[in-house]
mmCIF file of C-alpha atoms in Angstrom:
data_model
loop_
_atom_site.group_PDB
_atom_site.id
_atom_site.type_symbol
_atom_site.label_atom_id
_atom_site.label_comp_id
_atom_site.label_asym_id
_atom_site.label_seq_id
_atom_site.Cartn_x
_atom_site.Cartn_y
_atom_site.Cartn_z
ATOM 1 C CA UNK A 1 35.228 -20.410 8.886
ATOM 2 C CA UNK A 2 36.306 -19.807 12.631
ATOM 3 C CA UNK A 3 39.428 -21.827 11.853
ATOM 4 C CA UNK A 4 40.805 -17.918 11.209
ATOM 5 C CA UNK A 5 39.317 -17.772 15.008
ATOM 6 C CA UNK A 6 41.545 -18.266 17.962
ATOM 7 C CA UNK A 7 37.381 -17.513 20.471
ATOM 8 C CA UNK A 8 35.049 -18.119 17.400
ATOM 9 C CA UNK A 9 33.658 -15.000 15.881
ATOM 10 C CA UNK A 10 35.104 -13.100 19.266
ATOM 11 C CA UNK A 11 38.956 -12.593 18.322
ATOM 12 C CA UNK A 12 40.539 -14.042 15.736
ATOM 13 C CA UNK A 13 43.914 -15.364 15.719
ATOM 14 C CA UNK A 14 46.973 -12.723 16.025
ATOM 15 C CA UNK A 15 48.621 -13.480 12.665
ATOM 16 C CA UNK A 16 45.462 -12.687 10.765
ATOM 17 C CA UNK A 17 46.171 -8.921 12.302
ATOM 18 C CA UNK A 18 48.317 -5.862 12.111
ATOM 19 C CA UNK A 19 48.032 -3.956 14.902
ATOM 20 C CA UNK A 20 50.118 -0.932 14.363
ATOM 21 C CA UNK A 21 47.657 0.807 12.412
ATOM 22 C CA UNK A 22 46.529 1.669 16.203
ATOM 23 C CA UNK A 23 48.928 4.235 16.519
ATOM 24 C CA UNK A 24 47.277 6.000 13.477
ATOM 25 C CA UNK A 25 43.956 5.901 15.465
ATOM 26 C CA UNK A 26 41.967 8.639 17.095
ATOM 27 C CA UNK A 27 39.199 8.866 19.046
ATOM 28 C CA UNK A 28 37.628 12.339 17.956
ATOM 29 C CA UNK A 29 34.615 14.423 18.557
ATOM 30 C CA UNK A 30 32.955 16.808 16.262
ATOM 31 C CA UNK A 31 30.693 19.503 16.851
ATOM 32 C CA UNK A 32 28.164 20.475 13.952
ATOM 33 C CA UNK A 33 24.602 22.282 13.861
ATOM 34 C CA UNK A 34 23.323 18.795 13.632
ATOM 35 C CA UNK A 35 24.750 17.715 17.389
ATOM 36 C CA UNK A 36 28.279 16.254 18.671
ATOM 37 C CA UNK A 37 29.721 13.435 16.619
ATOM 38 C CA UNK A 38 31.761 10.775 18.206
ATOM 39 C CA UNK A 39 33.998 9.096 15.931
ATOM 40 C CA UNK A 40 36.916 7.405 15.341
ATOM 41 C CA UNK A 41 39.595 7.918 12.344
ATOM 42 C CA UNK A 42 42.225 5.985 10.781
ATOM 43 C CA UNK A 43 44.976 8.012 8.864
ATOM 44 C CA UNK A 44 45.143 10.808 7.291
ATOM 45 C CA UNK A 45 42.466 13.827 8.887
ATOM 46 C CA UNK A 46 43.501 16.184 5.840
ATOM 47 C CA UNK A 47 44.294 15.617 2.234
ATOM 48 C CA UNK A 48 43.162 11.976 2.043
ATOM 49 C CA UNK A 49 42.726 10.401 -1.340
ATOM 50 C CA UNK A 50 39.897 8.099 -0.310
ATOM 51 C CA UNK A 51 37.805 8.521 2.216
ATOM 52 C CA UNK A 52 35.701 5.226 3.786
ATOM 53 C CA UNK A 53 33.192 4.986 6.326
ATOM 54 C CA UNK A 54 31.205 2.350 8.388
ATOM 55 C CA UNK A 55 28.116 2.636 9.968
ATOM 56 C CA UNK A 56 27.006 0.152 12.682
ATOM 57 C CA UNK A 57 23.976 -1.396 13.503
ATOM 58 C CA UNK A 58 21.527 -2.078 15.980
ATOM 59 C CA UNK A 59 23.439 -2.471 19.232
ATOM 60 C CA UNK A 60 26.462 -1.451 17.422
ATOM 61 C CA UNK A 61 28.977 1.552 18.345
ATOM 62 C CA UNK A 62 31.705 3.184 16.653
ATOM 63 C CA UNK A 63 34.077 0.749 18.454
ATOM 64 C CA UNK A 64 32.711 -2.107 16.559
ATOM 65 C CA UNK A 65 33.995 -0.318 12.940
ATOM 66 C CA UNK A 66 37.115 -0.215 14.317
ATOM 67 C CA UNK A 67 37.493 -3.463 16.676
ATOM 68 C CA UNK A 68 41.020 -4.984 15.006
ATOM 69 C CA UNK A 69 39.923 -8.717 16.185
ATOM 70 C CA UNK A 70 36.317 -9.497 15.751
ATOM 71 C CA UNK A 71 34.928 -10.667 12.048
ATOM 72 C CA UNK A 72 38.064 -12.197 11.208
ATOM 73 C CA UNK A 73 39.993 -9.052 11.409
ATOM 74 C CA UNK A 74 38.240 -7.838 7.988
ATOM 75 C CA UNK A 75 38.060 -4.065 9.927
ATOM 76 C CA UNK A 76 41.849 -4.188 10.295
ATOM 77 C CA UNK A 77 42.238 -5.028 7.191
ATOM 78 C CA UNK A 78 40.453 -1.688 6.368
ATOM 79 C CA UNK A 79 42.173 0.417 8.920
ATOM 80 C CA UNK A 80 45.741 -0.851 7.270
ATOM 81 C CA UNK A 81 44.388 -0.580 3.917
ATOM 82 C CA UNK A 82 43.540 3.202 4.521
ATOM 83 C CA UNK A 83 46.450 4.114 6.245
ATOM 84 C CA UNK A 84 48.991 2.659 4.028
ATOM 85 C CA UNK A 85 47.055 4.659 0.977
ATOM 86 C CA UNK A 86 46.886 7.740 1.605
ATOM 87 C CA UNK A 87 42.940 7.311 2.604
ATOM 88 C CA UNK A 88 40.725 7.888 5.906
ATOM 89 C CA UNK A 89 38.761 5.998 7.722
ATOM 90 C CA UNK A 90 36.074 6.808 9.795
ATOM 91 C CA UNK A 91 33.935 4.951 12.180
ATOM 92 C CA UNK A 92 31.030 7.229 13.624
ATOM 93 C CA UNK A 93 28.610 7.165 16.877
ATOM 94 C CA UNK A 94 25.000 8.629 15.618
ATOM 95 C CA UNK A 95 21.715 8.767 18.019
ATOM 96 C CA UNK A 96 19.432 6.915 15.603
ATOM 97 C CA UNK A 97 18.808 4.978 12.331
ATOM 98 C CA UNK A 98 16.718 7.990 10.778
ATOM 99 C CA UNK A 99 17.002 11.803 9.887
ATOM 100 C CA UNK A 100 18.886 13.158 12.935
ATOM 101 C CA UNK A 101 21.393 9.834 13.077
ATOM 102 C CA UNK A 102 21.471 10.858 9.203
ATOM 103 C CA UNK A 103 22.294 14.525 9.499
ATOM 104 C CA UNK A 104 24.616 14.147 11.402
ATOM 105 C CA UNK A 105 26.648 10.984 9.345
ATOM 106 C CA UNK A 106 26.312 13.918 6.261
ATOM 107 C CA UNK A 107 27.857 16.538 8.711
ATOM 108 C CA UNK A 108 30.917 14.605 9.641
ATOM 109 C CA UNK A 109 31.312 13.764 5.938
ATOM 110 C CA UNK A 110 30.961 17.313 4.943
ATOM 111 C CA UNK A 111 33.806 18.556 7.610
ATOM 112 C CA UNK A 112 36.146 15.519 6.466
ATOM 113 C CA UNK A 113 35.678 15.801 2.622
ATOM 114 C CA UNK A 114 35.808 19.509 3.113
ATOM 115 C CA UNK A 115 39.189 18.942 4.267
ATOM 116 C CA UNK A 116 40.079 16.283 1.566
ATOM 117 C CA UNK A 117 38.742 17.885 -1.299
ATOM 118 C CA UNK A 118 40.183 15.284 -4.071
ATOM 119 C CA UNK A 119 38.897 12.378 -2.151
ATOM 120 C CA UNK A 120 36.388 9.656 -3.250
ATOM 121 C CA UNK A 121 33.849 9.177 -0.601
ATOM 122 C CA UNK A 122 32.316 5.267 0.554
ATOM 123 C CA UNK A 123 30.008 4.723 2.905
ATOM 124 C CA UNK A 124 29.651 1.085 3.877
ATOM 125 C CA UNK A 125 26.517 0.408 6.014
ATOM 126 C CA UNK A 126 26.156 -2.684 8.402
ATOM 127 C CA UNK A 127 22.532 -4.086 8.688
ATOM 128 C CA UNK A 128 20.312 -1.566 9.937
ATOM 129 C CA UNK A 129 22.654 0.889 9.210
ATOM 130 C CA UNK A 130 21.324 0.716 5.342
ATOM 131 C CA UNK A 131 18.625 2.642 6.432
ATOM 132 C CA UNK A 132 21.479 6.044 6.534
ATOM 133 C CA UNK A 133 23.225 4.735 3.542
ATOM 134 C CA UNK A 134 19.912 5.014 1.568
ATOM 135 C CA UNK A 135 19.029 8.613 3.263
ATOM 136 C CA UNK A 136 22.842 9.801 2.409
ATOM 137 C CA UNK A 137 22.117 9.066 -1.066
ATOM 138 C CA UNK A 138 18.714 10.699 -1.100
ATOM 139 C CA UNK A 139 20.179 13.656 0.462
ATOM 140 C CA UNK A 140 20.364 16.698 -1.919
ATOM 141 C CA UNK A 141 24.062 17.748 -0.895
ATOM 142 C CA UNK A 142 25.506 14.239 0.295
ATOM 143 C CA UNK A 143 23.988 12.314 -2.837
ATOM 144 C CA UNK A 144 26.010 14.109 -4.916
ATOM 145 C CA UNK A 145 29.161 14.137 -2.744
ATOM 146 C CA UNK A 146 29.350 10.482 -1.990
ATOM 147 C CA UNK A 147 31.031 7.954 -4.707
ATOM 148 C CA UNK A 148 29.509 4.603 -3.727
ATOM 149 C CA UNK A 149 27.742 2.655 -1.227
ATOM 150 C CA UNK A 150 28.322 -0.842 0.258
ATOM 151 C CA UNK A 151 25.152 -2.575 1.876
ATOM 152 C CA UNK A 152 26.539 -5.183 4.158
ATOM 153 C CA UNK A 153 24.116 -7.999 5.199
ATOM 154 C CA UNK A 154 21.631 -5.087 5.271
ATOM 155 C CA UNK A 155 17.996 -3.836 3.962
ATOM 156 C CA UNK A 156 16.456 -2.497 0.812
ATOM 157 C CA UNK A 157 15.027 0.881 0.134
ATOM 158 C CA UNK A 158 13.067 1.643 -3.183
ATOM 159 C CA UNK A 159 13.359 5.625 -2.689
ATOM 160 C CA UNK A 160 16.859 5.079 -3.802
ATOM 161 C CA UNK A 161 15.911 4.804 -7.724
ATOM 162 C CA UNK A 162 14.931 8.747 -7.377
ATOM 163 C CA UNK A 163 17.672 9.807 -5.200
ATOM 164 C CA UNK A 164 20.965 12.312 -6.484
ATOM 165 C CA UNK A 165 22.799 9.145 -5.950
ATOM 166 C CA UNK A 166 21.416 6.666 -8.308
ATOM 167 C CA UNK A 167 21.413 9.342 -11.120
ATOM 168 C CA UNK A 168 24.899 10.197 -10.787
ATOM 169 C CA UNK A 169 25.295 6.220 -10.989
ATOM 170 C CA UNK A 170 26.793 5.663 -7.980
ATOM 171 C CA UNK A 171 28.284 2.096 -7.355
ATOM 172 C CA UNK A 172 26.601 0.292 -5.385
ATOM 173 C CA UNK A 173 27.823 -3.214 -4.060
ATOM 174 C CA UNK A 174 25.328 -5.468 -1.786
ATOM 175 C CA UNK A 175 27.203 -8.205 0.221
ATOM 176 C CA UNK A 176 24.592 -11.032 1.583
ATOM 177 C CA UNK A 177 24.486 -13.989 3.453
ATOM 178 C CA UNK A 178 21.997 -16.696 1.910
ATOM 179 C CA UNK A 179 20.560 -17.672 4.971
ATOM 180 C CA UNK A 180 20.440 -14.108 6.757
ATOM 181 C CA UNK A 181 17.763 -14.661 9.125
ATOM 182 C CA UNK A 182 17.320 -10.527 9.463
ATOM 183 C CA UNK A 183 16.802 -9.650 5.948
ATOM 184 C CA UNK A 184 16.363 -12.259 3.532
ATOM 185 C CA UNK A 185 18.401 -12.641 0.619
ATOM 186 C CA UNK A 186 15.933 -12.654 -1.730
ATOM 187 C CA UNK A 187 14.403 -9.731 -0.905
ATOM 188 C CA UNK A 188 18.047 -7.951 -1.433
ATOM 189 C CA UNK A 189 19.133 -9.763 -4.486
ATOM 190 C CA UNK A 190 15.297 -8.509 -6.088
ATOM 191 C CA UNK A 191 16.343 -5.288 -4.949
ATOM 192 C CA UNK A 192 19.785 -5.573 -7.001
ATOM 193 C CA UNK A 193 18.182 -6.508 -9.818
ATOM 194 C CA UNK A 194 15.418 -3.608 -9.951
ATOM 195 C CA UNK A 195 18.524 -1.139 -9.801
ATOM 196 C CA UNK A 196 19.963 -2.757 -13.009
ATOM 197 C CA UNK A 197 16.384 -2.420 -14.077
ATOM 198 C CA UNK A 198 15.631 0.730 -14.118
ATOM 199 C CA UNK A 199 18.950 2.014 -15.509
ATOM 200 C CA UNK A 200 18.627 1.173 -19.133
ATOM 201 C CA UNK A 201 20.090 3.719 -20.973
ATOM 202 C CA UNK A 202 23.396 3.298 -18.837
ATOM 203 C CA UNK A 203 24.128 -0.094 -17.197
ATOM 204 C CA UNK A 204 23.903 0.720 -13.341
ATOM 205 C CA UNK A 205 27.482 0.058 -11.920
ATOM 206 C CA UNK A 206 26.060 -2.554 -8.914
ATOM 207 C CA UNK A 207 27.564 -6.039 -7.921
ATOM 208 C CA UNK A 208 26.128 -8.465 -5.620
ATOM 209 C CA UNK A 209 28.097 -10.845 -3.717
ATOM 210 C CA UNK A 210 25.810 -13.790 -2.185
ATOM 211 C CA UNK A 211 27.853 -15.686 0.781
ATOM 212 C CA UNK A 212 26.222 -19.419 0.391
ATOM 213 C CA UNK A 213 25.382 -20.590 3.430
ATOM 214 C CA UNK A 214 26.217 -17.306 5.392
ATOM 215 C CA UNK A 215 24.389 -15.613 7.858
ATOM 216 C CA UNK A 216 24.077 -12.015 8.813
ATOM 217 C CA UNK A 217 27.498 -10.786 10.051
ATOM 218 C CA UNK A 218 28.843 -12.817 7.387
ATOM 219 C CA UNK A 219 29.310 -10.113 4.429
ATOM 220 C CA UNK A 220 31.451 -8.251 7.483
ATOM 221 C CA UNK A 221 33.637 -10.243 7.547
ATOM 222 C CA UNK A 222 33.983 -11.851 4.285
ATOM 223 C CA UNK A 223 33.944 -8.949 2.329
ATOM 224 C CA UNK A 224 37.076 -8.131 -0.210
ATOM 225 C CA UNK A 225 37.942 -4.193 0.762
ATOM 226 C CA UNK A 226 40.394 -3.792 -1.631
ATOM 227 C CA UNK A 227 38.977 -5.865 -4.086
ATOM 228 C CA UNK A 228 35.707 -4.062 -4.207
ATOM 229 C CA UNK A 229 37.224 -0.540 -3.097
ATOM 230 C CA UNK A 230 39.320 -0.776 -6.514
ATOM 231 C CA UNK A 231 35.897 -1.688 -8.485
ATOM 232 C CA UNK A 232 34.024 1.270 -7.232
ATOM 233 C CA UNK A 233 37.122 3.459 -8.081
ATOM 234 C CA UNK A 234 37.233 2.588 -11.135
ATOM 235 C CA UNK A 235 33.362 3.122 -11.721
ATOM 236 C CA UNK A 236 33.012 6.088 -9.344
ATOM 237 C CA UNK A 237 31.124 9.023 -11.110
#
């Protein structure tokens, strides 16, 4: 795998890249009632089609969302597949992995789909930032704004099957390395399946994509954007 590497899993090499996106980039700061958010977007601010964001985790920053050289490039491969679609990306800074880092993640999506009213609305969460992906969902107003989730070598959270989210059948795509040493497979792939479970009148749109033999960044940077942005599309409610 860190053949695409030029400094394994530091930068990979420059042909793997596309750089120009940059000038498309802003470093931005918003003020709402739930505190200042830092963040960083890609393309279009206003009358975006799609809008996707990242949330880090532990030790993470909004830099690392948009960082064009680390994970094999796979987050400027998002930032160029935004900008050349019509869509926005966003990468945010929040204080913490609960309520307040989560009001303020559903304030910075309010202000941005506010402003893109026709757009579809992903949130992809790295590691411990599952934990906001599953309180966006449970969220009265952002569960039913959102249009899919993508759990990326990240945790479980049963209060999902009674959240606005899972009964508008949001997509829901789990990317997992099989030897993830932070949150075992197993546990996620259990989780998957009670999802599909418990939807029985409707099957639940949800994929899971197990990396053999990856570990926990792995789903980063292995992970299909376009291929799976295009599935969720196509099921989003």
């Amino acid at each position: 795998i860190n053949q695409r590497d030029e400094v394994p899993e530091k930068r990979v090499h420059g042909e793997y890249t596309d750089t120009g996106v940059r000038k498309l980039q802003q470093d931005l700061m918003l003020k709402t009632d739930a505190g200042d958010v830092r963040h960083v977007a890609v393309g279009k601010t206003e009358g975006a089609v799609i809008i996707v964001l990242y949330l880090h985790g532990q030790g993470g920053s909004r830099k690392q969302g948009v960082d064009d050289f680390t994970f094999g490039g796979n987050f400027n491969r998002l930032k160029n597949l935004m900008a050349a679609n019509g869509g926005l990306y966003l990468s945010p800074d929040f204080p913490d992995f609960g309520d307040k880092g989560a009001a303020q993640v559903a304030a910075l999506i309010d202000h941005y789909a506010e402003k893109s009213p026709g757009a579809k609305i992903f949130v992809a969460c790295g590691s411990m930032g599952g934990s906001l992906c599953w309180k966006l969902a449970a969220r009265n107003e952002t569960g039913r704004r959102i249009d899919g989730l993508l759990l990326l070598g990240s945790l479980w959270d049963e209060s999902f099957l009674a959240s606005p989210a899972f009964r508008r059948h949001v997509p829901v795509f789990f990317g997992q390395g099989s030897k993830d040493p932070v949150f075992p497979v197993e546990k996620q792939e259990a989780f998957f399946r009670s999802i599909i479970a418990k939807s029985k009148a409707y099957p639940y749109p949800t994929r899971f994509v197990r990396f053999e033999t990856g570990t926990h960044g792995t789903p980063i940077r292995m992970t299909d954007w376009r291929g799976t942005l295009n599935w969720m599309l196509s099921k989003a409610p």
